CSV table of C-alpha atoms and ligand atoms in Angstrom, one decimal:
chain,number,residue,atom,x,y,z
L,1,MET,CA,-13.8,-41.3,-4.0
L,2,ALA,CA,-13.4,-38.1,-2.2
L,3,LYS,CA,-16.1,-35.8,-0.9
L,4,LYS,CA,-16.3,-32.4,-2.6
L,5,ASP,CA,-14.5,-29.6,-0.9
L,6,ILE,CA,-17.6,-27.7,0.4
L,7,ASP,CA,-18.3,-25.9,3.7
L,8,TRP,CA,-21.2,-28.2,4.3
L,9,GLY,CA,-22.3,-26.5,7.5
L,10,SER,CA,-22.9,-23.2,5.8
L,11,LEU,CA,-25.2,-24.5,3.1
L,12,GLY,CA,-28.7,-23.1,2.9
L,13,PHE,CA,-31.5,-24.6,0.7
L,14,GLY,CA,-30.3,-23.6,-2.8
L,15,TYR,CA,-29.4,-25.2,-6.0
L,16,ILE,CA,-25.8,-26.3,-6.5
L,17,GLU,CA,-25.1,-28.0,-9.8
L,18,THR,CA,-23.7,-31.6,-9.2
L,19,ASP,CA,-21.9,-33.8,-11.7
L,20,TYR,CA,-24.7,-36.2,-12.8
L,21,ARG,CA,-28.4,-36.4,-13.4
L,22,TYR,CA,-30.8,-39.1,-14.5
L,23,LEU,CA,-32.9,-39.1,-17.6
L,24,ALA,CA,-35.5,-41.6,-19.0
L,25,SER,CA,-37.7,-40.9,-22.0
L,26,PHE,CA,-41.2,-42.1,-22.7
L,27,LYS,CA,-42.1,-42.5,-26.4
L,28,ASP,CA,-44.5,-44.8,-28.4
L,29,GLY,CA,-46.2,-45.9,-25.2
L,30,LYS,CA,-43.1,-47.0,-23.2
L,31,TRP,CA,-40.3,-45.8,-21.0
L,32,ASP,CA,-36.7,-46.4,-22.3
L,33,GLU,CA,-34.0,-47.9,-20.0
L,34,GLY,CA,-32.9,-44.6,-18.6
L,35,GLN,CA,-29.3,-43.3,-18.1
L,36,ILE,CA,-27.0,-41.1,-16.1
L,37,ILE,CA,-26.1,-38.0,-18.0
L,38,THR,CA,-23.9,-34.9,-17.4
L,39,ASP,CA,-25.7,-32.0,-19.2
L,40,PRO,CA,-27.7,-30.0,-16.6
L,41,ASN,CA,-29.6,-28.2,-19.4
L,42,VAL,CA,-32.9,-29.4,-20.9
L,43,THR,CA,-33.6,-28.5,-24.6
L,44,LEU,CA,-37.2,-28.9,-25.6
L,45,ASN,CA,-39.6,-27.6,-28.3
L,46,GLU,CA,-41.1,-24.2,-27.6
L,47,CYS,CA,-44.6,-25.8,-27.6
L,48,ALA,CA,-43.8,-28.7,-25.2
L,49,CYS,CA,-46.8,-29.4,-23.0
L,50,VAL,CA,-44.7,-28.6,-19.9
L,51,PHE,CA,-44.3,-25.0,-21.1
L,52,GLN,CA,-47.8,-24.4,-22.4
L,53,TYR,CA,-50.0,-26.3,-19.9
L,54,ALA,CA,-47.5,-27.0,-17.1
L,55,GLN,CA,-47.8,-30.8,-17.4
L,56,THR,CA,-45.2,-31.7,-14.8
L,57,VAL,CA,-45.1,-33.3,-11.4
L,58,PHE,CA,-42.2,-33.6,-8.9
L,59,GLU,CA,-41.1,-35.3,-5.8
L,60,GLY,CA,-38.5,-34.6,-3.1
L,61,LEU,CA,-36.4,-36.9,-0.9
L,62,LYS,CA,-33.0,-36.8,0.7
L,63,ALA,CA,-29.8,-38.9,0.8
L,64,TYR,CA,-27.8,-39.0,4.0
L,65,THR,CA,-24.4,-40.3,5.2
L,66,THR,CA,-24.9,-42.5,8.3
L,67,GLU,CA,-22.6,-42.5,11.3
L,68,ASP,CA,-20.9,-45.7,10.0
L,69,GLY,CA,-20.4,-44.1,6.5
L,70,ARG,CA,-23.2,-45.7,4.4
L,71,THR,CA,-25.2,-43.6,2.0
L,72,VAL,CA,-29.0,-44.0,2.5
L,73,THR,CA,-32.3,-42.6,1.5
L,74,PHE,CA,-35.5,-42.5,3.6
L,75,ARG,CA,-38.7,-44.3,2.4
L,76,PRO,CA,-38.2,-43.8,-1.3
L,77,ASP,CA,-41.0,-46.4,-1.9
L,78,LEU,CA,-43.5,-43.7,-0.7
L,79,ASN,CA,-42.1,-41.1,-3.1
L,80,ALA,CA,-42.4,-43.7,-5.9
L,81,GLU,CA,-46.1,-44.3,-5.0
L,82,ARG,CA,-46.9,-40.6,-4.7
L,83,ILE,CA,-45.2,-39.5,-8.0
L,84,ASN,CA,-47.4,-42.1,-9.7
L,85,GLN,CA,-50.5,-40.7,-8.1
L,86,SER,CA,-49.5,-37.2,-9.2
L,87,ALA,CA,-48.7,-38.4,-12.7
L,88,ALA,CA,-52.0,-40.2,-13.1
L,89,ARG,CA,-53.8,-37.0,-12.0
L,90,LEU,CA,-52.1,-35.1,-14.8
L,91,GLN,CA,-52.7,-37.8,-17.5
L,92,MET,CA,-49.0,-38.7,-17.6
L,93,PRO,CA,-47.6,-42.2,-17.8
L,94,THR,CA,-46.8,-43.7,-14.5
L,95,LEU,CA,-43.4,-45.3,-13.8
L,96,PRO,CA,-43.2,-49.1,-13.8
L,97,GLU,CA,-42.5,-50.9,-10.5
L,98,GLY,CA,-38.9,-50.6,-9.4
L,99,MET,CA,-38.0,-47.9,-11.9
L,100,PHE,CA,-38.2,-44.9,-9.5
L,101,ILE,CA,-36.0,-46.5,-6.7
L,102,ASP,CA,-33.5,-47.9,-9.2
L,103,ALA,CA,-33.2,-44.4,-10.8
L,104,VAL,CA,-32.8,-42.7,-7.3
L,105,LYS,CA,-30.1,-45.3,-6.4
L,106,LYS,CA,-28.2,-44.7,-9.7
L,107,VAL,CA,-28.2,-40.9,-9.5
L,108,VAL,CA,-27.2,-40.8,-5.8
L,109,LYS,CA,-24.5,-43.3,-6.4
L,110,ALA,CA,-23.1,-41.3,-9.3
L,111,ASN,CA,-23.1,-38.2,-7.1
L,112,GLU,CA,-21.9,-39.8,-3.9
L,113,ASP,CA,-19.1,-37.2,-3.5
L,114,TRP,CA,-21.9,-34.6,-3.1
L,115,VAL,CA,-23.6,-36.5,-0.3
L,116,PRO,CA,-22.7,-34.4,2.8
L,117,PRO,CA,-20.8,-36.1,5.5
L,118,PHE,CA,-22.4,-37.4,8.7
L,119,GLY,CA,-22.9,-34.7,11.3
L,120,SER,CA,-22.5,-31.8,8.9
L,121,GLY,CA,-26.2,-30.8,9.2
L,122,ALA,CA,-26.5,-31.0,5.4
L,123,SER,CA,-27.9,-33.7,3.1
L,124,LEU,CA,-28.3,-34.4,-0.7
L,125,TYR,CA,-31.7,-33.3,-1.9
L,126,VAL,CA,-33.0,-35.5,-4.6
L,127,ARG,CA,-35.6,-34.0,-7.0
L,128,PRO,CA,-37.3,-36.4,-9.4
L,129,TYR,CA,-39.7,-34.9,-11.9
L,130,ILE,CA,-41.7,-35.9,-15.0
L,131,MET,CA,-42.8,-33.6,-17.7
L,132,GLY,CA,-44.7,-33.7,-21.0
L,133,THR,CA,-42.2,-32.9,-23.7
L,134,ASN,CA,-43.7,-33.0,-27.2
L,135,ALA,CA,-45.5,-30.0,-28.9
L,136,VAL,CA,-49.2,-29.7,-28.1
L,137,ILE,CA,-51.2,-26.6,-28.8
L,138,GLY,CA,-54.8,-27.8,-28.2
L,139,VAL,CA,-55.4,-28.5,-24.5
L,140,LYS,CA,-54.5,-32.2,-24.2
L,141,PRO,CA,-51.8,-34.3,-22.6
L,142,ALA,CA,-48.5,-34.9,-24.3
L,143,ASP,CA,-47.5,-38.2,-25.9
L,144,GLU,CA,-43.8,-38.0,-25.0
L,145,TYR,CA,-42.4,-37.5,-21.6
L,146,GLN,CA,-39.1,-37.2,-19.7
L,147,PHE,CA,-38.5,-38.5,-16.2
L,148,ARG,CA,-35.5,-36.7,-14.7
L,149,ILE,CA,-33.8,-36.6,-11.4
L,150,LEU,CA,-31.5,-33.8,-10.3
L,151,THR,CA,-29.6,-33.7,-7.0
L,152,THR,CA,-28.3,-30.8,-5.0
L,153,PRO,CA,-26.6,-30.6,-1.5
L,154,VAL,CA,-28.7,-28.6,0.9
L,155,GLY,CA,-28.7,-27.3,4.5
L,156,PRO,CA,-31.8,-26.0,6.4
L,157,TYR,CA,-34.9,-24.9,4.5
L,158,PHE,CA,-35.5,-21.9,6.7
L,159,LYS,CA,-32.9,-19.2,7.4
L,160,GLY,CA,-31.8,-19.2,11.0
L,161,GLY,CA,-31.5,-23.0,11.4
L,162,ALA,CA,-33.6,-24.4,14.3
L,163,LYS,CA,-34.9,-21.0,15.5
L,164,PRO,CA,-38.7,-20.9,15.9
L,165,LEU,CA,-40.4,-19.2,13.0
L,166,THR,CA,-43.1,-16.5,12.8
L,167,ILE,CA,-45.7,-17.3,10.1
L,168,ARG,CA,-49.1,-15.8,9.2
L,169,VAL,CA,-52.6,-16.9,8.4
L,170,SER,CA,-52.9,-16.5,4.7
L,171,ASP,CA,-55.8,-14.9,2.8
L,172,PHE,CA,-54.5,-16.5,-0.4
L,173,ASP,CA,-55.5,-19.9,-1.8
L,174,ARG,CA,-53.0,-22.1,-3.6
L,175,ALA,CA,-55.7,-23.8,-5.7
L,176,ALA,CA,-55.5,-23.0,-9.4
L,177,PRO,CA,-58.9,-21.9,-10.7
L,178,ASN,CA,-59.4,-25.0,-12.9
L,179,GLY,CA,-56.9,-27.4,-11.3
L,180,THR,CA,-54.1,-27.2,-13.9
L,181,GLY,CA,-50.5,-26.5,-12.9
L,182,HIS,CA,-47.3,-27.7,-11.4
L,183,ILE,CA,-48.6,-30.3,-9.0
L,184,LYS,CA,-47.3,-32.7,-6.5
L,185,ALA,CA,-50.4,-34.8,-5.6
L,186,GLY,CA,-52.8,-32.0,-6.4
L,187,LEU,CA,-51.1,-28.9,-5.2
L,188,ASN,CA,-50.2,-26.0,-7.3
L,189,TYR,CA,-46.9,-24.4,-6.5
L,190,ALA,CA,-47.1,-21.7,-9.1
L,191,MET,CA,-50.3,-20.4,-7.4
L,192,SER,CA,-48.4,-20.2,-4.1
L,193,LEU,CA,-45.6,-17.9,-5.4
L,194,TYR,CA,-47.5,-14.7,-5.0
L,195,ALA,CA,-48.5,-15.6,-1.4
L,196,ILE,CA,-44.9,-16.6,-0.4
L,197,VAL,CA,-43.3,-13.5,-1.8
L,198,ASP,CA,-46.0,-11.4,-0.1
L,199,ALA,CA,-45.4,-13.2,3.2
L,200,HIS,CA,-41.7,-12.7,3.1
L,201,GLU,CA,-42.0,-9.0,2.2
L,202,LYS,CA,-44.1,-8.7,5.4
L,203,GLY,CA,-41.6,-10.5,7.5
L,204,PHE,CA,-43.3,-14.0,7.8
L,205,ALA,CA,-41.4,-17.2,7.1
L,206,GLU,CA,-44.5,-19.0,5.7
L,207,ASN,CA,-48.2,-18.9,5.1
L,208,MET,CA,-50.7,-21.0,7.1
L,209,TYR,CA,-53.2,-21.9,4.4
L,210,LEU,CA,-56.8,-22.5,5.4
L,211,ASP,CA,-59.3,-24.8,3.7
L,212,SER,CA,-60.8,-22.8,0.8
L,213,ALA,CA,-64.4,-24.0,1.3
L,214,THR,CA,-64.9,-22.7,4.9
L,215,ARG,CA,-61.6,-20.9,5.7
L,216,THR,CA,-61.9,-22.2,9.3
L,217,LYS,CA,-59.6,-25.3,9.1
L,218,VAL,CA,-55.8,-25.4,9.2
L,219,GLU,CA,-54.3,-27.0,6.0
L,220,GLU,CA,-50.6,-26.7,5.6
L,221,THR,CA,-47.9,-24.2,4.6
L,222,GLY,CA,-46.3,-23.7,1.1
L,223,GLY,CA,-43.7,-26.4,1.6
L,224,ALA,CA,-44.6,-28.4,4.7
L,225,ASN,CA,-47.4,-29.9,6.7
L,226,PHE,CA,-48.3,-28.8,10.2
L,227,LEU,CA,-47.7,-30.8,13.4
L,228,PHE,CA,-49.1,-29.6,16.7
L,229,VAL,CA,-48.7,-30.8,20.3
L,230,THR,CA,-51.7,-30.2,22.5
L,231,ARG,CA,-51.4,-29.0,26.1
L,232,ASP,CA,-52.0,-32.6,27.3
L,233,GLY,CA,-49.0,-33.8,25.3
L,234,LYS,CA,-50.8,-35.4,22.3
L,235,VAL,CA,-49.4,-35.0,18.8
L,236,VAL,CA,-52.0,-33.9,16.2
L,237,THR,CA,-51.8,-33.1,12.5
L,238,PRO,CA,-54.5,-31.8,10.2
L,239,LYS,CA,-56.5,-34.4,8.3
L,240,SER,CA,-57.4,-33.0,4.8
L,241,ASN,CA,-57.5,-34.3,1.3
L,242,THR,CA,-56.4,-31.0,-0.1
L,243,ILE,CA,-52.9,-31.1,1.5
L,244,LEU,CA,-49.8,-32.9,0.3
L,245,PRO,CA,-49.7,-36.3,2.0
L,246,SER,CA,-46.4,-35.7,3.7
L,247,ILE,CA,-44.2,-38.7,4.1
L,248,THR,CA,-42.4,-37.0,7.0
L,249,ARG,CA,-45.8,-36.4,8.8
L,250,ARG,CA,-46.9,-40.0,8.3
L,251,SER,CA,-43.5,-41.2,9.7
L,252,LEU,CA,-43.7,-38.8,12.7
L,253,ILE,CA,-47.1,-40.1,13.7
L,254,GLN,CA,-45.6,-43.6,13.8
L,255,VAL,CA,-42.5,-42.4,15.6
L,256,ALA,CA,-44.7,-40.6,18.2
L,257,LYS,CA,-46.6,-43.7,18.9
L,258,GLU,CA,-44.1,-46.4,18.6
L,259,TYR,CA,-40.8,-44.8,19.8
L,260,LEU,CA,-42.1,-42.1,22.2
L,261,GLY,CA,-45.2,-43.8,23.5
L,262,LEU,CA,-47.3,-40.7,22.8
L,263,GLU,CA,-50.8,-40.4,21.6
L,264,ALA,CA,-50.9,-39.2,18.0
L,265,GLU,CA,-53.7,-38.6,15.6
L,266,GLU,CA,-54.7,-37.0,12.3
L,267,ARG,CA,-57.9,-35.0,12.6
L,268,GLU,CA,-59.4,-31.8,11.5
L,269,ILE,CA,-57.8,-28.8,13.3
L,270,THR,CA,-59.6,-25.5,13.3
L,271,LEU,CA,-57.8,-22.1,13.3
L,272,GLU,CA,-59.8,-21.4,16.5
L,273,GLU,CA,-58.1,-24.1,18.4
L,274,VAL,CA,-54.5,-23.2,17.4
L,275,LYS,CA,-54.2,-20.8,20.3
L,276,ASP,CA,-54.7,-23.7,22.7
L,277,MET,CA,-51.8,-25.7,21.3
L,278,ALA,CA,-48.5,-26.1,23.3
L,279,GLU,CA,-46.2,-26.6,20.3
L,280,CYS,CA,-46.2,-26.2,16.6
L,281,GLY,CA,-43.9,-27.3,13.9
L,282,LEU,CA,-43.6,-27.5,10.1
L,283,CYS,CA,-42.7,-31.0,8.8
L,284,GLY,CA,-41.4,-32.2,5.5
L,285,THR,CA,-38.4,-33.5,3.7
L,286,ALA,CA,-36.9,-30.0,3.2
L,287,ALA,CA,-38.3,-28.6,6.5
L,288,VAL,CA,-37.5,-31.7,8.6
L,289,ILE,CA,-39.3,-30.3,11.6
L,290,SER,CA,-39.0,-26.5,11.8
L,291,PRO,CA,-40.5,-25.1,15.0
L,292,VAL,CA,-43.1,-22.3,14.8
L,293,GLY,CA,-43.1,-19.8,17.7
L,294,LYS,CA,-45.8,-17.5,16.6
L,295,VAL,CA,-48.7,-17.3,14.2
L,296,ASN,CA,-50.0,-13.9,13.1
L,297,ASP,CA,-53.7,-14.0,12.4
L,298,HIS,CA,-54.4,-10.6,10.8
L,299,GLY,CA,-52.6,-8.7,13.5
L,300,THR,CA,-53.5,-10.9,16.4
L,301,GLU,CA,-50.5,-12.9,17.6
L,302,ILE,CA,-50.9,-16.5,18.7
L,303,CYS,CA,-47.7,-17.3,20.7
L,304,PHE,CA,-47.0,-20.9,21.6
L,305,PRO,CA,-45.7,-21.5,25.2
L,306,SER,CA,-42.6,-23.1,23.7
L,307,GLY,CA,-41.5,-19.6,22.8
L,308,MET,CA,-39.2,-18.0,20.2
L,309,ASP,CA,-35.8,-19.4,21.5
L,310,GLU,CA,-36.0,-23.1,21.0
L,311,MET,CA,-38.1,-26.0,19.8
L,312,GLY,CA,-40.7,-27.3,22.2
L,313,PRO,CA,-39.8,-30.4,24.2
L,314,ILE,CA,-42.0,-32.9,22.4
L,315,THR,CA,-41.1,-31.4,19.0
L,316,LYS,CA,-37.4,-31.8,20.0
L,317,LYS,CA,-37.9,-35.5,20.9
L,318,LEU,CA,-39.7,-36.1,17.6
L,319,TYR,CA,-36.9,-34.3,15.7
L,320,ASP,CA,-34.1,-36.2,17.4
L,321,THR,CA,-35.8,-39.6,16.9
L,322,LEU,CA,-36.6,-39.0,13.2
L,323,THR,CA,-33.2,-37.6,12.3
L,324,GLY,CA,-31.6,-40.4,14.4
L,325,ILE,CA,-33.5,-43.0,12.3
L,326,GLN,CA,-32.6,-41.2,9.1
L,327,MET,CA,-28.9,-41.0,9.9
L,328,GLY,CA,-28.6,-44.6,11.2
L,329,LYS,CA,-28.2,-43.8,14.9
L,330,ILE,CA,-31.6,-45.3,15.9
L,331,LYS,CA,-32.9,-48.6,14.6
L,332,ALA,CA,-35.5,-47.9,11.8
L,333,PRO,CA,-38.8,-49.6,11.3
L,334,GLU,CA,-38.5,-52.3,8.6
L,335,GLY,CA,-38.1,-50.9,5.1
L,336,TRP,CA,-37.6,-47.2,6.1
L,337,ILE,CA,-33.9,-47.0,5.2
L,338,VAL,CA,-32.8,-47.9,1.7
L,339,GLU,CA,-29.0,-48.2,1.2
L,340,ILE,CA,-27.5,-46.9,-2.0
G,1,LIG,N1,-46.5,-30.0,1.9
G,1,LIG,C1,-46.0,-29.4,0.8
G,1,LIG,C2,-46.7,-28.3,0.1
G,1,LIG,C3,-44.7,-29.8,0.4
G,1,LIG,O1,-44.1,-29.2,-0.7
G,1,LIG,C4,-44.0,-30.8,1.1
G,1,LIG,C5,-42.7,-31.2,0.6
G,1,LIG,O2,-42.4,-32.2,0.1
G,1,LIG,C6,-44.6,-31.4,2.2
G,1,LIG,C7,-45.8,-30.9,2.6
G,1,LIG,C8,-43.9,-32.4,3.0
G,1,LIG,O3,-43.9,-33.7,2.3
G,1,LIG,P1,-42.8,-34.8,2.6
G,1,LIG,O4,-42.7,-35.0,4.0
G,1,LIG,O5,-43.3,-35.9,1.8
G,1,LIG,O6,-41.6,-34.2,2.0
G,2,LIG,C1,-39.8,-31.1,-0.1
G,2,LIG,O1,-39.7,-31.0,1.2
G,2,LIG,O2,-39.4,-32.0,-0.7
G,2,LIG,C2,-40.6,-30.1,-0.8
G,2,LIG,O3,-41.1,-30.3,-1.9
G,2,LIG,C3,-40.6,-28.7,-0.2
G,2,LIG,C4,-40.3,-27.6,-1.1
G,2,LIG,C5,-38.9,-27.5,-1.4
G,2,LIG,C6,-41.3,-27.4,-2.2
């Protein structure tokens, strides 16, 4: 086995075709055994439910090389649980116990040469997805499905690495008018495309979405949850049932409490109180923790005391501890690290 000859350190967050992918099919009410395949293309009927009514859900997790050379993934049991919640919400069959983690292990193992080496700053992004594949023209769920997993080596999600970002308060909602779309536990990514292109055109890295009912509460960004540090050193993250329940955020709350001895809580956070925060970061599998230096609220700038040069001190401790756990440098809580 030899790692691929890639300049791992210069990778951004893009798609690079790897050698293998996973495919399982659902027909006549059951999933088949699943297999590793080589063809990166998917051929489906023009009227497949995924094309007509976007009946598809996805997950995202990463595989890492640890300091002592093992290949590991981080809390895949939580991705397994969440993809089933997403699937149930779109009237898709769920995956039986064990199938998700077994498939992740197989596809990462097959692509082990593509798992970036320890210390390279890159990782192998693993993207499981399920879609309705047979033809439907009336609005109804499909009867046949594919569960696939693709993998791609990635670097930092945001350009500029660990430099603090400038984001803006968004006037757009992500919610689809009647709740259909490409969801991951209730979110609609297609409805966020207009907002992200508009934000980038205006020089912002991301959108801070507000709750659509009152437009006063902080929700999340297009691809990550928020994490704030208050001026008295408490870690707080928005509590809402209309954001993606981030595995990274849930883990960071535990890390803050158990590893760093900090107070940490999930609670409603209003836009009004953002100006009083000491630090702000975006957390997620892809984003890890990307620091935010500035939030533009319709021309009014909210600048965090941590500034535009580096991560705030508590954000940095959280980042170092989380990535230390993920890469096997710091002892993980029971069950967090799954070896391939
Ligand atoms: N919020 C959104 C909209 C996302 O797409 C993601 C990415 O997965 C997250 C939050 C972070 O979730 P997780 O930490 O489980 O990757
Ligand atoms: C992830 O972090 O896994 C995401 O889904 C974020 C983004 C690429 C959609």
